């Protein structure tokens, strides 16, 4: 799968690309390309944004700048999905992540400041996604969230069993994961539930199902 991210801050992705599971699937399952709007802007002095018509605070990513970036990479608006990352978009959830992971090519556009000139969303993008009902300062973190969530679903990204019993997985009926514990078995008087150290795998399994259902019902 090819994922292209357009951003004002390509270097922000340096940390993410070194982390597993993304690092494990980069170059095999995922080809991640980062493009900076400033590298292709048609405006002087690396300008990419401008004040809103009608007044108001802040600056908007210009439509000619976003179009030039897409032209430089694809020779126009590509056939595949081009997603604007915006708090006004369709909420991201695991179902949407699975849908995105099914695409062969995906382009993510991020903005900063006051956001996008609306024509970027209406004429250059196929759809818009929000990572949650809150406003961040830029689309870089949202793009990383989308890329990381997609990476986890790629073959070879995780140890064989781990994604199967994860929160939102069909194995947990779409619910949340059961509580998990590791050593020590007791710390400050806080004990791990006896069932987990019983060695009785059938009891452990049904305890986990019960716990997952109870948590999911809350
Ligand atoms: C400060 S926000 C712009 C908010 C915009 N003025 C509004 O009121 O809807 C700047 C950029 O950060 C990104 N962003 C912020 N919050 C986001 C969210 N919840 N989901 C996706 N992208 C977000 C988007 O790319 C957005 O254009």
XYZ file of C-alpha atoms and ligand atoms in Angstrom:
245
model
C 0.000 0.000 0.000
C 1.284 3.457 -0.833
C 0.488 6.277 1.595
C 1.430 9.817 0.641
C 1.279 12.550 3.254
C 1.354 16.221 2.333
C 2.435 18.436 5.194
C 4.193 21.629 6.183
C 6.386 19.632 8.560
C 7.695 16.456 6.862
C 10.439 16.040 9.474
C 7.760 15.602 12.177
C 7.296 12.043 10.903
C 10.901 11.023 11.652
C 10.122 9.558 15.050
C 7.072 7.599 13.883
C 8.860 5.936 10.991
C 11.451 4.493 13.380
C 8.821 2.909 15.641
C 7.380 -0.556 15.326
C 5.009 -1.713 14.019
C 5.247 0.912 11.288
C 9.023 0.435 10.945
C 8.485 -3.310 10.424
C 6.213 -2.832 7.424
C 7.806 0.222 5.828
C 9.307 -0.699 2.477
C 7.386 -3.985 2.368
C 3.667 -3.595 3.077
C 3.651 0.205 3.220
C 5.473 2.695 1.076
C 5.181 5.976 3.004
C 6.080 9.144 1.117
C 6.207 12.595 2.703
C 5.793 15.769 0.678
C 6.265 19.333 1.900
C 3.963 22.008 0.473
C 6.843 24.477 0.570
C 8.875 22.364 -1.856
C 6.364 22.837 -4.665
C 4.648 26.118 -3.814
C 4.245 28.390 -6.851
C 4.519 31.441 -4.555
C 7.630 33.416 -3.714
C 9.643 32.871 -0.548
C 8.046 29.519 0.258
C 4.663 31.097 0.955
C 1.891 28.533 1.426
C -0.885 30.351 3.274
C -2.877 33.545 3.262
C -5.411 35.549 5.279
C -9.083 34.531 5.021
C -11.406 36.513 2.757
C -13.967 38.316 4.875
C -11.473 38.802 7.669
C -10.734 36.832 10.775
C -7.683 35.599 12.573
C -5.084 33.169 11.283
C -3.986 31.948 7.893
C -5.355 29.292 5.537
C -3.487 26.826 3.354
C -3.934 28.162 -0.179
C -5.728 26.118 -2.834
C -3.113 26.912 -5.500
C -0.394 25.632 -3.164
C -2.213 22.352 -2.463
C -3.023 21.930 -6.184
C 0.628 22.534 -7.128
C 1.711 19.877 -4.622
C -0.693 17.305 -6.126
C 0.312 18.327 -9.671
C 3.987 17.836 -8.842
C 3.474 14.331 -7.514
C 0.556 13.002 -9.615
C 0.245 15.440 -12.516
C -3.198 16.522 -11.251
C -5.808 15.284 -8.827
C -5.211 11.524 -8.556
C -7.843 8.852 -9.131
C -7.300 7.329 -5.687
C -8.616 8.670 -2.371
C -7.289 12.028 -1.252
C -8.291 12.664 2.330
C -8.270 16.029 4.056
C -7.498 15.762 7.760
C -9.815 18.162 9.522
C -11.780 18.215 12.788
C -14.860 18.694 10.592
C -14.391 15.339 8.823
C -15.912 11.884 9.247
C -14.875 10.503 12.636
C -12.087 7.946 12.484
C -12.861 4.614 14.126
C -11.557 1.089 13.670
C -14.051 0.410 10.876
C -12.815 3.426 8.952
C -9.211 2.344 9.569
C -10.002 -1.094 8.110
C -11.655 0.549 5.127
C -8.582 2.739 4.540
C -6.237 -0.227 4.959
C -8.056 -1.846 2.028
C -6.966 0.923 -0.351
C -3.936 0.394 -2.589
C -3.077 4.081 -2.567
C -4.030 6.792 -0.153
C -3.167 10.455 0.066
C -3.510 12.447 3.287
C -3.528 16.237 3.256
C -2.789 18.057 6.475
C -2.969 21.768 7.226
C -1.912 24.035 10.060
C -2.968 27.471 11.297
C -6.680 28.062 10.527
C -6.888 25.070 8.195
C -7.713 24.632 4.501
C -9.139 26.979 1.927
C -12.509 25.195 1.479
C -11.810 24.618 -2.233
C -9.058 22.188 -1.283
C -11.646 19.996 0.385
C -14.341 20.362 -2.270
C -12.193 20.147 -5.411
C -8.962 18.357 -4.535
C -10.080 15.819 -1.934
C -12.402 12.826 -2.114
C -13.289 12.904 1.571
C -12.334 14.291 4.967
C -11.490 12.570 8.222
C -11.313 13.762 11.810
C -9.364 11.823 14.419
C -11.674 13.088 17.159
C -13.957 15.880 18.360
C -11.203 18.259 19.421
C -8.981 20.724 17.602
C -5.243 20.161 17.234
C -2.770 22.683 15.904
C -1.961 20.761 12.759
C -2.723 17.712 10.669
C 0.607 15.977 11.325
C -0.505 14.131 14.452
C -3.790 13.099 12.776
C -1.843 11.823 9.740
C 0.446 9.839 12.041
C -2.572 8.397 13.834
C -4.076 7.232 10.547
C -0.771 5.798 9.272
C -0.032 3.986 12.536
C -3.531 2.500 12.774
C -3.283 1.252 9.170
C 0.220 -0.148 9.772
C -1.015 -2.329 12.650
C -3.361 -4.122 10.248
C -0.652 -5.062 7.753
C 0.608 -8.646 7.590
C 3.777 -9.018 9.651
C 3.228 -5.805 11.615
C 2.442 -7.508 14.909
C 3.162 -10.813 16.563
C 0.772 -13.358 15.082
C -1.809 -13.474 17.865
C -1.790 -9.898 19.105
C -4.246 -8.150 16.796
C -6.790 -10.956 17.171
C -7.812 -10.134 20.698
C -7.409 -6.427 20.529
C -10.006 -3.814 21.418
C -12.627 -3.523 18.616
C -11.605 -6.864 17.059
C -14.312 -9.350 15.943
C -12.840 -11.848 18.457
C -13.971 -9.471 21.215
C -17.328 -8.874 19.463
C -16.142 -5.360 18.597
C -15.833 -4.559 22.311
C -12.883 -3.521 24.428
C -10.081 -5.734 25.636
C -10.128 -7.516 29.010
C -7.759 -6.238 31.735
C -4.174 -7.476 31.404
C -1.472 -7.853 34.058
C 2.213 -8.709 34.168
C 4.792 -9.422 36.914
C 4.952 -8.890 39.829
C 1.867 -10.865 40.849
C 1.506 -8.605 43.898
C 2.652 -4.986 44.319
C 1.775 -2.810 47.326
C -0.937 -5.315 48.137
C -2.465 -5.006 44.639
C -2.895 -8.584 43.524
C -3.347 -9.950 40.048
C -6.737 -11.763 39.812
C -6.254 -15.346 41.042
C -7.746 -16.820 37.874
C -4.856 -15.490 35.788
C -2.262 -17.340 37.818
C -4.367 -20.499 38.124
C -2.964 -22.101 34.973
C -6.548 -23.103 34.059
C -6.743 -21.897 30.464
C -10.448 -22.554 30.015
C -11.295 -20.480 33.127
C -8.916 -17.748 32.028
C -10.566 -17.625 28.600
C -14.107 -17.345 30.016
C -12.973 -14.767 32.613
C -11.526 -12.681 29.784
C -14.706 -12.915 27.706
C -16.776 -11.895 30.752
C -14.498 -8.979 31.558
C -14.456 -7.779 27.972
C -18.272 -7.903 27.782
C -18.667 -6.116 31.123
C -16.254 -3.336 30.122
C -17.821 -2.962 26.699
C -21.292 -2.575 28.215
C -20.187 0.407 30.328
C -6.211 24.551 14.132
S -6.794 23.324 13.020
C -8.001 24.221 12.084
C -9.353 24.205 12.703
C -10.390 24.922 11.854
N -10.150 26.342 11.828
C -11.764 24.647 12.425
O -12.242 25.427 13.268
O -12.376 23.612 12.048
C -5.457 23.181 11.893
C -5.363 21.857 11.160
O -5.076 20.826 12.081
C -5.621 19.601 11.625
N -6.532 19.085 12.652
C -6.828 19.677 13.838
N -7.660 18.931 14.568
C -7.911 17.812 13.853
C -8.713 16.660 14.073
N -9.421 16.499 15.187
N -8.724 15.701 13.116
C -8.020 15.848 11.972
N -7.247 16.937 11.701
C -7.192 17.902 12.622
C -6.319 19.897 10.306
O -5.448 19.574 9.226
C -6.595 21.379 10.438
O -6.770 21.997 9.195
